[in-house]
Amino acid sequence: MADLVVRSRRAVTPAGERPAAVEITGGRIVAVHEHGARIDADHDVDLGELALLPGLVDTHVHVNEPGRTEWEGFATATRAAAAGGVTAIIDMPLNSIPPTVTVDALKIKRAAADGQCHVDVGFWGGAVPGNTDDLPALHAAGVFGFKAFLADSGVPEFPPLDPDGLAGALAGVDARFVLHAEDPHHLHAAASSPAYADFLASRPPDAEHAAVATAIAAARAARARVHILHLSAADALPLIAAARADGVRVTAETCPHYLTLDAADIPAGATEFKCCPPIRDGANADRLWAALAKGLISCVVSDHSPCTPELKHRDTGDFAAAWGGIASVQLGLPVVWSAARARGHSLAEVVDWMARRPADLVGLTRKGRIAVGADADLVAFDPDATFTVDPLRLHHRNPVTPYAGRTLSGVVHTTWLRGRSVTGDEPRGRLLEREDP
């Protein structure tokens, strides 16, 4: 007797979209049957024409708790994730206090998260000046790798690495390093201004190009694994392609806002659009889409980076003063699906970019796929329904979003975590540790 069967005529499996009945016992998928198969089960759910997706995996989320919990916390961030069809997140090591740069800090972070999470949560460690000796123990404690900045992070407790510091960190531990790749020597102080063009000019594509070159050189020398976070500037793509062809272990991600927003459309003073690196023009986005389709960009993740409304300085509209970050963990799936469908991409491709590939990036072999042995993390999704984004209906702590008022395609009806629906009433998420092969 199975615990649960979920049927859909549009199940997105590793073999593509097809009718299927997914059999679940003990929180795991034990079989994937033909749609009409007779299966004894305690509960049998037929979604009809609703699509059945694997739960998405978002490897780039800033939860900020403890220390800046007024910006975001585990309860709110994970509830928003579940509402958006995301069933596993990996939390970034900065913006919380203390940052996750030692084993003791990781223990504090895990204690803050314990019992609050509506989806599964893992943790990145941080690489900062002076903590190279801490990295092996932090890796052994279960972090999924190490984040480093090559330019100012925006918070004083998480300073950047210079090229020598990056080389030392890569040599200090055999782990995946995920890098905020902007070169400080190519960044300029933004003038106080409500004009988005003034902010954009302060962070040119050259800053990303130079930092990606630095990261590739370090990865090549150390034979290390390096992942370029939130790639915005398509000008850096040829560097990544050439390095990969030469055997360098470098990968890259991008985010929904870089794929779907256009600098030319950002209104004066609309600081909810500010992020670093910045949103660029539509032609740049076209090149990012092409790289995603070819596999040169491996995945799409949110870089959910919220703050309090006051830190966005909407009262003055000053882009220079505003905190840079976009909160979108709840909206990533419909944002990307709306644009992908318009460009002729399939729902299966979107699932690959937002579920399987992020899971594979961090070694979560039981996440991001509808397959025997995988966790029964599933999403009932109506790809044809539309809705208009109302910030007051979002679950992250501070309802600020650049997508307010935008009409999107794709509605999440139900999210299951290990075969149980996530309602927001009972946090059942687990704290994840890295799974070594």
Coordinates of C-alpha atoms in Angstrom, one line a residue, residues 8-289:
S8 CA -0.9 14.1 -14.1
R9 CA -1.2 14.1 -17.8
R10 CA 1.7 16.5 -17.9
A11 CA 4.3 15.1 -15.5
V12 CA 7.8 16.6 -16.2
T13 CA 10.2 13.7 -15.8
P14 CA 13.9 13.3 -16.8
A15 CA 12.6 11.7 -20.0
G16 CA 10.4 14.7 -20.8
E17 CA 6.8 15.7 -20.3
R18 CA 4.4 12.7 -20.3
P19 CA 1.3 11.3 -18.6
A20 CA 2.3 9.5 -15.4
A21 CA 1.3 8.3 -11.9
V22 CA 4.0 8.9 -9.3
E23 CA 3.9 6.4 -6.4
I24 CA 5.2 7.6 -3.0
T25 CA 6.0 5.8 0.2
G26 CA 8.0 7.0 3.1
G27 CA 8.6 10.4 1.5
R28 CA 10.3 8.9 -1.5
I29 CA 9.3 8.2 -5.1
V30 CA 9.2 4.4 -5.3
A31 CA 7.8 4.1 -8.9
V32 CA 6.7 6.2 -11.9
H33 CA 3.8 4.4 -13.6
E34 CA 1.7 4.9 -16.6
H35 CA -1.0 7.5 -15.9
G36 CA -3.9 5.0 -15.5
A37 CA -2.1 2.3 -13.6
R38 CA -4.0 0.7 -10.7
I39 CA -2.1 1.4 -7.5
D40 CA -3.2 0.7 -3.9
A41 CA -2.6 3.9 -1.9
D42 CA -3.9 5.7 1.1
H43 CA -4.4 8.8 -1.0
D44 CA -4.7 9.1 -4.8
V45 CA -4.6 12.6 -6.3
D46 CA -5.4 13.2 -9.9
L47 CA -4.2 16.6 -11.2
G48 CA -5.8 16.1 -14.6
E49 CA -4.2 18.7 -17.0
L50 CA -2.2 20.5 -14.3
A51 CA 1.5 19.9 -14.7
L52 CA 3.4 17.9 -12.1
L53 CA 6.9 19.2 -11.6
P54 CA 9.7 18.3 -9.3
G55 CA 10.3 20.8 -6.6
L56 CA 12.6 23.5 -7.6
V57 CA 16.0 23.9 -6.0
D58 CA 17.3 27.5 -5.3
T59 CA 21.0 27.5 -4.5
H60 CA 21.2 31.3 -4.0
V61 CA 19.0 32.6 -1.2
H62 CA 19.9 35.2 1.4
V63 CA 17.9 34.4 4.5
N64 CA 19.7 36.9 6.8
E65 CA 18.8 35.3 10.1
P66 CA 20.2 35.7 12.7
G67 CA 21.4 39.3 13.0
R68 CA 19.3 40.9 10.3
T69 CA 16.1 38.9 10.7
E70 CA 14.1 42.1 10.2
W71 CA 15.3 41.9 6.5
E72 CA 14.3 38.2 6.2
G73 CA 14.0 35.1 8.3
F74 CA 13.9 31.3 7.8
A75 CA 10.1 31.1 8.5
T76 CA 9.2 33.7 5.9
A77 CA 11.8 32.9 3.3
T78 CA 10.9 29.2 3.3
R79 CA 7.2 29.9 3.2
A80 CA 7.7 32.1 0.2
A81 CA 9.9 29.4 -1.4
A82 CA 7.2 26.8 -1.0
A83 CA 4.5 29.1 -2.4
G84 CA 6.7 29.4 -5.5
G85 CA 7.3 25.7 -5.9
V86 CA 10.8 25.7 -4.4
T87 CA 11.4 22.8 -2.0
A88 CA 15.1 23.2 -1.2
I89 CA 17.2 26.3 -0.8
I90 CA 20.9 26.8 0.0
D91 CA 21.4 29.9 2.2
M92 CA 24.2 32.3 1.6
P93 CA 26.7 33.0 4.3
L94 CA 26.5 36.8 4.5
N95 CA 24.0 39.4 5.7
S96 CA 23.4 37.2 8.8
I97 CA 25.4 38.1 11.9
P98 CA 27.7 36.3 12.4
P99 CA 28.4 35.3 8.8
T100 CA 28.9 31.6 8.2
V101 CA 32.7 31.7 8.1
T102 CA 33.5 29.3 11.0
V103 CA 32.1 26.1 12.4
D104 CA 30.8 28.0 15.4
A105 CA 29.0 30.4 13.2
L106 CA 27.5 27.5 11.2
K107 CA 26.1 26.1 14.5
I108 CA 24.5 29.4 15.3
K109 CA 22.9 29.6 11.8
R110 CA 21.6 26.0 12.0
A111 CA 20.2 26.7 15.5
A112 CA 18.4 29.7 14.2
A113 CA 16.9 27.7 11.3
D114 CA 15.9 24.6 13.3
G115 CA 12.2 24.1 13.5
Q116 CA 11.3 27.2 11.4
C117 CA 11.7 25.9 7.8
H118 CA 8.9 25.0 5.5
V119 CA 11.3 23.6 2.9
D120 CA 14.7 21.9 3.2
V121 CA 17.6 24.2 3.8
G122 CA 21.4 23.8 3.3
F123 CA 24.2 26.3 3.9
W124 CA 27.1 27.8 2.0
G125 CA 30.2 28.7 4.0
G126 CA 32.0 31.9 3.4
A127 CA 35.7 32.6 2.4
V128 CA 36.9 35.9 3.7
P129 CA 40.4 37.3 4.4
G130 CA 41.9 35.4 7.4
N131 CA 39.7 32.4 7.5
T132 CA 41.5 30.0 5.1
D133 CA 42.5 27.8 8.0
D134 CA 38.8 27.5 9.0
L135 CA 37.6 26.2 5.6
P136 CA 38.5 22.5 5.9
A137 CA 36.6 22.1 9.2
L138 CA 33.7 24.1 7.9
H139 CA 33.5 21.9 4.8
A140 CA 33.7 18.8 7.0
A141 CA 30.7 20.2 9.0
G142 CA 28.5 19.9 5.9
V143 CA 28.5 23.3 4.0
F144 CA 28.0 22.9 0.3
G145 CA 31.1 25.0 -0.6
F146 CA 32.3 28.6 -0.1
K147 CA 31.1 31.9 -1.3
A148 CA 33.6 34.8 -1.8
F149 CA 33.3 38.3 -3.1
L150 CA 35.9 39.9 -5.4
A151 CA 34.5 43.3 -4.6
D152 CA 32.8 45.0 -1.6
S153 CA 29.9 42.8 -0.4
G154 CA 28.0 45.7 1.1
V155 CA 28.3 44.5 4.7
P156 CA 31.5 45.1 6.7
E157 CA 31.6 41.7 8.4
F158 CA 32.1 39.9 5.0
P159 CA 35.0 41.6 3.2
P160 CA 36.2 40.6 -0.2
L161 CA 39.2 38.5 -1.3
D162 CA 41.9 39.9 -3.5
P163 CA 43.4 37.6 -6.2
D164 CA 46.0 36.3 -3.8
G165 CA 43.4 35.6 -1.2
L166 CA 41.3 33.8 -3.7
A167 CA 44.2 31.6 -4.7
G168 CA 45.0 30.8 -1.1
A169 CA 41.4 29.8 -0.4
L170 CA 41.2 27.6 -3.5
A171 CA 44.4 25.9 -2.4
G172 CA 43.2 25.5 1.2
V173 CA 40.3 23.1 0.6
D174 CA 38.9 20.9 -2.2
A175 CA 35.5 22.4 -2.4
R176 CA 33.2 24.3 -4.8
F177 CA 33.7 28.0 -4.6
V178 CA 30.9 30.3 -5.7
L179 CA 32.0 33.8 -6.6
H180 CA 30.4 37.3 -6.8
A181 CA 32.4 38.3 -9.8
E182 CA 32.8 42.0 -10.1
D183 CA 36.3 43.6 -10.2
P184 CA 36.6 46.5 -7.8
H185 CA 39.0 48.3 -10.1
H186 CA 36.3 48.6 -12.8
L187 CA 33.6 49.8 -10.5
H188 CA 32.8 53.5 -9.9
A189 CA 31.1 55.4 -7.1
A190 CA 27.5 56.0 -8.2
A191 CA 26.3 59.6 -8.0
S192 CA 23.2 60.2 -5.9
S193 CA 20.5 60.1 -8.5
P194 CA 17.1 58.7 -9.3
A195 CA 18.2 57.8 -12.8
Y196 CA 18.8 54.1 -13.3
A197 CA 21.3 54.9 -16.1
D198 CA 23.6 56.6 -13.6
F199 CA 23.7 53.6 -11.4
L200 CA 24.2 51.2 -14.3
A201 CA 27.2 53.2 -15.5
S202 CA 28.9 52.7 -12.2
R203 CA 29.0 48.9 -12.7
P204 CA 29.9 48.3 -16.3
P205 CA 30.2 44.9 -18.0
D206 CA 34.0 45.3 -17.9
A207 CA 33.8 44.7 -14.1
E208 CA 32.3 41.3 -14.6
H209 CA 34.5 40.4 -17.5
A210 CA 37.7 41.2 -15.5
A211 CA 36.5 39.3 -12.4
V212 CA 35.5 36.3 -14.4
A213 CA 39.0 36.3 -15.9
T214 CA 40.5 36.4 -12.4
A215 CA 38.3 33.5 -11.3
I216 CA 39.1 31.4 -14.3
A217 CA 42.9 32.0 -13.9
A218 CA 42.6 31.0 -10.2
A219 CA 40.6 27.9 -11.0
R220 CA 43.0 26.9 -13.7
A221 CA 46.0 27.2 -11.4
A222 CA 44.5 25.4 -8.5
R223 CA 42.5 22.9 -10.6
A224 CA 39.6 24.0 -8.5
R225 CA 35.8 24.1 -9.0
V226 CA 34.5 27.7 -9.4
H227 CA 31.0 28.8 -10.1
I228 CA 30.2 32.3 -11.2
L229 CA 27.2 33.6 -9.4
H230 CA 24.4 35.7 -10.8
L231 CA 26.0 36.4 -14.2
S232 CA 24.6 39.6 -15.6
A233 CA 27.1 40.7 -18.3
A234 CA 26.9 38.5 -21.4
D235 CA 30.4 39.9 -22.4
A236 CA 31.9 37.4 -20.0
L237 CA 30.4 34.3 -21.7
P238 CA 33.2 33.8 -24.3
L239 CA 35.7 33.6 -21.4
I240 CA 33.7 30.9 -19.7
A241 CA 33.2 28.9 -22.9
A242 CA 36.9 29.0 -23.8
A243 CA 37.9 28.0 -20.2
R244 CA 35.4 25.1 -20.2
A245 CA 36.7 23.9 -23.6
D246 CA 40.2 23.9 -22.1
G247 CA 39.1 21.7 -19.1
V248 CA 38.8 24.4 -16.5
R249 CA 36.0 23.5 -14.0
V250 CA 34.0 26.7 -14.2
T251 CA 30.2 27.0 -14.3
A252 CA 27.8 29.9 -14.2
E253 CA 24.3 30.8 -13.2
T254 CA 22.0 33.7 -13.9
C255 CA 18.8 35.0 -12.4
P256 CA 15.2 35.7 -13.5
H257 CA 15.7 39.5 -13.3
Y258 CA 18.6 39.4 -15.7
L259 CA 16.6 37.3 -18.2
T260 CA 13.4 39.3 -18.1
L261 CA 14.0 42.9 -17.1
D262 CA 15.4 45.6 -19.3
A263 CA 17.4 48.6 -18.0
A264 CA 15.6 50.8 -20.5
D265 CA 12.3 50.2 -18.9
I266 CA 13.2 50.9 -15.3
P267 CA 11.4 54.1 -14.1
A268 CA 13.2 56.9 -12.3
G269 CA 13.5 56.3 -8.6
A270 CA 12.3 52.7 -8.8
T271 CA 15.0 51.4 -6.5
E272 CA 13.2 48.0 -6.1
F273 CA 15.1 47.2 -9.4
K274 CA 18.5 47.8 -7.9
C275 CA 20.8 44.8 -7.6
C276 CA 24.5 44.1 -8.0
P277 CA 25.6 43.3 -10.7
P278 CA 22.9 45.4 -12.4
I279 CA 20.1 44.6 -14.8
R280 CA 21.3 45.4 -18.3
D281 CA 19.6 45.9 -21.6
G282 CA 17.4 43.6 -23.7
A283 CA 20.2 42.6 -26.2
N284 CA 22.3 41.5 -23.3
A285 CA 19.4 39.4 -22.0
D286 CA 19.0 37.8 -25.4
R287 CA 22.6 36.6 -25.2
L288 CA 22.0 35.2 -21.7
W289 CA 19.0 33.2 -23.0

